[in-house]
Structures are given as C-alpha cells and as structure tokens.
Coordinates of C-alpha atoms in Angstrom, one line a residue:
Y1 CA 215.3 -59.3 -87.9
K2 CA 218.9 -58.7 -88.9
S3 CA 220.3 -60.7 -85.8
M4 CA 219.3 -63.2 -83.1
D5 CA 220.0 -60.5 -80.6
E6 CA 217.6 -58.1 -82.3
A7 CA 215.1 -60.9 -82.4
K8 CA 215.5 -61.8 -78.7
T9 CA 215.1 -58.1 -77.8
A10 CA 211.8 -58.0 -79.6
V11 CA 210.5 -61.1 -78.0
D12 CA 211.6 -59.8 -74.6
K13 CA 209.6 -56.5 -75.3
I14 CA 206.6 -58.5 -76.2
A15 CA 206.7 -60.6 -73.1
S16 CA 207.2 -57.6 -70.9
S17 CA 204.4 -55.7 -72.5
L18 CA 202.0 -58.2 -71.1
G19 CA 202.3 -56.6 -67.7
D20 CA 202.8 -60.0 -65.9
K21 CA 205.9 -59.9 -63.6
Y22 CA 206.1 -63.7 -64.0
T23 CA 206.2 -63.7 -67.8
R24 CA 209.5 -63.2 -69.4
Y25 CA 211.7 -64.4 -72.2
L26 CA 214.5 -66.9 -71.3
T27 CA 217.3 -67.7 -73.6
P28 CA 217.7 -71.4 -74.3
N29 CA 220.9 -71.5 -72.2
K30 CA 219.1 -69.7 -69.3
Y31 CA 216.1 -72.0 -69.6
Q32 CA 218.3 -75.2 -69.5
S33 CA 220.1 -73.8 -66.5
I34 CA 216.9 -73.3 -64.6
V35 CA 215.6 -76.8 -65.6
N36 CA 218.9 -78.3 -64.5
A37 CA 218.8 -76.5 -61.1
A38 CA 215.2 -77.5 -60.5
T39 CA 215.5 -81.2 -61.4
G40 CA 219.0 -82.0 -60.3
Q41 CA 220.5 -82.8 -63.7
L42 CA 224.0 -84.0 -64.1
A43 CA 226.5 -81.3 -64.0
G44 CA 230.2 -80.9 -63.5
V45 CA 231.5 -84.2 -62.0
G46 CA 228.8 -86.5 -63.3
V47 CA 226.7 -87.0 -60.3
E48 CA 223.0 -86.3 -59.8
I49 CA 221.9 -85.4 -56.3
A50 CA 218.6 -85.6 -54.6
F51 CA 217.1 -85.6 -51.1
A52 CA 217.0 -89.2 -49.7
P53 CA 213.7 -91.1 -50.5
G54 CA 211.3 -90.8 -47.6
G55 CA 213.3 -88.2 -46.0
G56 CA 212.3 -85.3 -48.1
E57 CA 213.9 -81.8 -47.9
E58 CA 213.3 -81.7 -44.2
S59 CA 215.6 -84.5 -43.5
G60 CA 218.5 -82.6 -45.1
T61 CA 220.0 -86.0 -46.3
I62 CA 221.4 -85.5 -49.8
I63 CA 222.3 -88.6 -51.7
A64 CA 223.8 -89.4 -55.1
S65 CA 220.7 -90.5 -56.9
D66 CA 222.6 -91.3 -60.2
V67 CA 226.3 -91.3 -61.2
E68 CA 227.4 -91.1 -64.8
P69 CA 229.5 -94.3 -65.5
T70 CA 232.3 -92.4 -67.2
G71 CA 232.4 -89.3 -65.2
P72 CA 234.9 -88.0 -62.7
A73 CA 232.6 -88.9 -59.8
T74 CA 232.8 -92.6 -60.7
R75 CA 236.5 -92.4 -61.1
G76 CA 236.7 -90.9 -57.6
G77 CA 234.7 -93.8 -56.2
I78 CA 231.3 -92.2 -55.7
K79 CA 228.4 -94.7 -56.1
K80 CA 224.7 -94.4 -56.5
G81 CA 223.1 -94.1 -53.1
D82 CA 226.1 -92.5 -51.5
V83 CA 225.3 -90.0 -48.8
F84 CA 226.8 -86.4 -48.8
V85 CA 227.5 -85.0 -45.5

C-alpha cells in the first residue's frame, strides 16, 4: 500500500466482506476510545469514576475510584472514594 489510509480502507473492506454486522475495523484511536469508555480509564481531569462497590449501576452512586496524584482533580481537592452527586 502507498499510504496508511489505503491500508486501512483495504482492511475495512475485508472486514465488511465477512457479512457480520458486528465485525468492523477500528482505528487504534477509536479502539482506545471505546476501551476507555467501557472501563472508566483516566481522562481529562485525572479521575477514574465507577459505580460504588456493592451498589452497582442500579444504585446510581458514582464515586472517584482513583485519582491521578498530579492531575487537576487532586489539585481541586477530589479524593479517592468521593461521591459525585
């Protein structure tokens, strides 16, 4: 291939030719974005959020499950275990 775009297009075409609506090519950036969204990775202000232990999604209680020590959230006073309302 002469370019990455050309190679990505070819891979996308191969994946779509399988006829499976759930199979598709994801760029590395798109894949990482999906992983981060699904696992609550650190983003933006340096705080990882999760549902409170034992409460699950049904409880609706969201906490700071981890805080990056040098991030803006720490400088703003957010601590691990803080509840978001």
